[in-house]
mmCIF file of C-alpha atoms in Angstrom:
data_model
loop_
_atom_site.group_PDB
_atom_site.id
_atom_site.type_symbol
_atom_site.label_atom_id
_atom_site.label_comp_id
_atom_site.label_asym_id
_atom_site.label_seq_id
_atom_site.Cartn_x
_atom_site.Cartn_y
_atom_site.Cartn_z
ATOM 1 C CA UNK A 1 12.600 326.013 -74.882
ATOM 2 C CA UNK A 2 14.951 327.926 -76.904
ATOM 3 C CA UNK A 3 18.372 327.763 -75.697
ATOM 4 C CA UNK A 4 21.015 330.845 -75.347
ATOM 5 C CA UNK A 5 22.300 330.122 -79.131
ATOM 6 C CA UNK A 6 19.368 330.693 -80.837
ATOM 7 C CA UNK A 7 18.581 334.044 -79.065
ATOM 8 C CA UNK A 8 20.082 336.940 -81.500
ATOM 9 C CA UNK A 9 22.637 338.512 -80.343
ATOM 10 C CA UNK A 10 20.628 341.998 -79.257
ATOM 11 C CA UNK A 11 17.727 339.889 -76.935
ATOM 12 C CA UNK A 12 20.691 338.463 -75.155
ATOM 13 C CA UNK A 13 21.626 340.448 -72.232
ATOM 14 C CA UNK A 14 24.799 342.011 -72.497
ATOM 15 C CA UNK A 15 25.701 340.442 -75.879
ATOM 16 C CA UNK A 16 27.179 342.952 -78.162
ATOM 17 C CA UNK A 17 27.303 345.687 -75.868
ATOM 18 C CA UNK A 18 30.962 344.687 -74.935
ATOM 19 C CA UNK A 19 29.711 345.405 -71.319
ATOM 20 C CA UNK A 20 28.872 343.013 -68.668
ATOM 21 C CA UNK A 21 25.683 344.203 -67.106
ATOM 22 C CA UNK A 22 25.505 341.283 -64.524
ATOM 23 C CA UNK A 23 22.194 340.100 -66.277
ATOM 24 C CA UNK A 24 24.756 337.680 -68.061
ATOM 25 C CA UNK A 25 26.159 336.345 -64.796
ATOM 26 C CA UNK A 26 23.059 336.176 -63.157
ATOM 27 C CA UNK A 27 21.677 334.060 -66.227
ATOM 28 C CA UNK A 28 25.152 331.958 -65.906
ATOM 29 C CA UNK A 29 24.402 331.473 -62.328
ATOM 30 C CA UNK A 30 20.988 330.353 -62.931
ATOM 31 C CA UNK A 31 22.257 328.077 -65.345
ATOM 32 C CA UNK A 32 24.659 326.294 -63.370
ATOM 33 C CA UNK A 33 22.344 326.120 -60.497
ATOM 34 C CA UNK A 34 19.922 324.448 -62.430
ATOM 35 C CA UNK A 35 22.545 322.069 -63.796
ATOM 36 C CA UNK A 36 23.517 321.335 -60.669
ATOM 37 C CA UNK A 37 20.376 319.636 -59.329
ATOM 38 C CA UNK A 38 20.559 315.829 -58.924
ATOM 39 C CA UNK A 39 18.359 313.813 -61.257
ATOM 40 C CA UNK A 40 15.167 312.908 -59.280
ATOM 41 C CA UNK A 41 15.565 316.175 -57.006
ATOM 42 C CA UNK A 42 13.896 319.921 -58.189
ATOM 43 C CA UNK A 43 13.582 322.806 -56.742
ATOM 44 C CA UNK A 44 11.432 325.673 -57.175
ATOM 45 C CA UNK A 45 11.890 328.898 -58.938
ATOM 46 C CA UNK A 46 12.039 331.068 -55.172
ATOM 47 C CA UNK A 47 14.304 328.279 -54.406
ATOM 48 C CA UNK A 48 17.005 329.137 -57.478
ATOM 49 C CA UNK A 49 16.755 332.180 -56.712
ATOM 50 C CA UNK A 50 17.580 332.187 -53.437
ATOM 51 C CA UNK A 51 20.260 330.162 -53.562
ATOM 52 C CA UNK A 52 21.925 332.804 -55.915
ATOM 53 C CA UNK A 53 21.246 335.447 -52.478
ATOM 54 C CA UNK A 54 17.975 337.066 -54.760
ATOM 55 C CA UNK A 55 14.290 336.919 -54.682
ATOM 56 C CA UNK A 56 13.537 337.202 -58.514
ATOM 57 C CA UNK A 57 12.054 333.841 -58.913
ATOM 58 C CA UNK A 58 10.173 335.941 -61.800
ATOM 59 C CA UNK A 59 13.836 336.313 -63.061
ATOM 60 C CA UNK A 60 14.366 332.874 -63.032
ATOM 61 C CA UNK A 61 11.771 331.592 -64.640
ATOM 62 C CA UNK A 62 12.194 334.302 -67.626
ATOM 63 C CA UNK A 63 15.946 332.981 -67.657
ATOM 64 C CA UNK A 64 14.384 329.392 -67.736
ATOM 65 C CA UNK A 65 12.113 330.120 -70.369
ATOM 66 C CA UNK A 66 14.429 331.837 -73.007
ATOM 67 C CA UNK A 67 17.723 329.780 -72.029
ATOM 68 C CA UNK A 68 16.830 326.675 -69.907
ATOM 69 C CA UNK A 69 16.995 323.832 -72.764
ATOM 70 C CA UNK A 70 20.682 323.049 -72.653
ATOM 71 C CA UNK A 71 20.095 322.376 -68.662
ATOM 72 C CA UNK A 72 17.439 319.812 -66.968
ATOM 73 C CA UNK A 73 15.003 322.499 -67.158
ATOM 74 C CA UNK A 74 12.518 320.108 -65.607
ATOM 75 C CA UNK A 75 13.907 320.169 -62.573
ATOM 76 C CA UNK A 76 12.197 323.308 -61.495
ATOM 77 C CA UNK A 77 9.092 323.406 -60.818
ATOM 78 C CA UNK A 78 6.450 326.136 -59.346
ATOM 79 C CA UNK A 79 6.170 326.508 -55.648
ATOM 80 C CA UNK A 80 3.116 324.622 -56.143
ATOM 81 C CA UNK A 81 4.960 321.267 -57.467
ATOM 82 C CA UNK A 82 3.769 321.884 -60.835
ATOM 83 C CA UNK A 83 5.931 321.536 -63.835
ATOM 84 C CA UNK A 84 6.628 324.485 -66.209
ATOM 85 C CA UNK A 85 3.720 325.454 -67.608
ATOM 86 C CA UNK A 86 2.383 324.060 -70.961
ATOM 87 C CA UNK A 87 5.526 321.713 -70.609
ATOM 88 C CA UNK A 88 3.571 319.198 -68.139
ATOM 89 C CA UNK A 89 3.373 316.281 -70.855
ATOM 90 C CA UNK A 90 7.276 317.026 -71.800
ATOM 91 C CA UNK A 91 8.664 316.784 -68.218
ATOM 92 C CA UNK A 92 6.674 314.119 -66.878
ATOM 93 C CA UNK A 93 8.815 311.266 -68.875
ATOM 94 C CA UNK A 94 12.010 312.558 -67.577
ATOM 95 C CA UNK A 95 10.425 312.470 -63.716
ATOM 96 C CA UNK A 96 9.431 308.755 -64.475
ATOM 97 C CA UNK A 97 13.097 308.049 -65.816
ATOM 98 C CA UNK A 98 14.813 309.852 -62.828
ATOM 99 C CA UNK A 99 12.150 307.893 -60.427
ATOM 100 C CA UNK A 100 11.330 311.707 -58.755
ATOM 101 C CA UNK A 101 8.345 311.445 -56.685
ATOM 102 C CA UNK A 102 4.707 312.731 -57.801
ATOM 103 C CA UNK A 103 1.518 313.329 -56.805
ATOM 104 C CA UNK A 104 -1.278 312.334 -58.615
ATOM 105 C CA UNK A 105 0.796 311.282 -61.555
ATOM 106 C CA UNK A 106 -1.921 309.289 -63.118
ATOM 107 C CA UNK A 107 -4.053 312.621 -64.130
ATOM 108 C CA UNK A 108 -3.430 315.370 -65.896
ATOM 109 C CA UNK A 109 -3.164 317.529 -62.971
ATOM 110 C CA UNK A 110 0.170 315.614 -61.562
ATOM 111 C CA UNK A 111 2.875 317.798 -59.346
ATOM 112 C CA UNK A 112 6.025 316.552 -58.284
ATOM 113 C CA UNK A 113 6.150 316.071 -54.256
ATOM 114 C CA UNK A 114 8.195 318.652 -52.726
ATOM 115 C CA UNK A 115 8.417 317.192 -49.662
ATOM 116 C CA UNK A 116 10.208 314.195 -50.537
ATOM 117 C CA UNK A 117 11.946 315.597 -53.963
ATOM 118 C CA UNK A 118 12.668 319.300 -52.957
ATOM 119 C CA UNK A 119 16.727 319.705 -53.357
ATOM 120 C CA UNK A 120 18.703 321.203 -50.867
ATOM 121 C CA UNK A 121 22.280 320.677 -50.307
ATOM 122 C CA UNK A 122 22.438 321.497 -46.808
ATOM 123 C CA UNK A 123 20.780 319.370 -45.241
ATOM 124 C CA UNK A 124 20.487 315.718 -45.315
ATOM 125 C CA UNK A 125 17.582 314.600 -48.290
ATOM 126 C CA UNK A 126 15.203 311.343 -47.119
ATOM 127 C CA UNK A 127 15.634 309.587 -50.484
ATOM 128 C CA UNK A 128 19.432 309.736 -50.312
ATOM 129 C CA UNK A 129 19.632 307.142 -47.382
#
């Protein structure tokens, strides 16, 4: 994944322009929710979103895609517990270092398990007892 650096200056939003837009801060916030999320623990795309008060889990994953590789970009994950896609053999070391738990990790089809890895910091999380 490319990170915000190597984008040229006129594909990043608001760069240049000497205007804030509030794509910048919304890929900022992105970013720092992302970074945020404790190794072993993902959330979805919806789920980034709406902690940022949005539904553009579209948005998110655009933002992930063009500027996610400076943050643990493999901690999100498709509603379905899927990795990014075409990135399934990249992120599946760092879920065996951070011990997050998957489903069917022994085939090629493998999906993290939401219900025990899904991060949320309101409420209590099962694997942090």
């Amino acid at each position: 994944m490319p990170s915000i650096s190597d984008r040229p200056s006129d594909q990043v939003p608001g760069a240049g322009s000497g205007e804030d837009d509030g794509q910048d801060s919304f890929v900022e916030r992105v970013l720092a929710v992302v970074d945020a999320i404790p190794p072993g623990r993902v959330m979805t795309y919806g789920d980034v979103a709406a902690t940022l008060g949005s539904r553009a889990a579209r948005m998110v994953g655009q933002i992930m895609a063009y500027y996610g590789s400076d943050v643990p970009w493999w901690r999100v994950v498709r509603a379905s517990g899927h990795p990014p896609v075409k990135h399934e053999h990249l992120a599946l070391p760092h879920y065996r270092a951070e011990g997050t738990p998957l489903l069917g990790a022994g085939t090629a089809a493998y999906r993290v398990d939401l219900r025990l890895a899904r991060y949320d910091d309101t409420r209590n999380h099962p694997l942090d007892r």
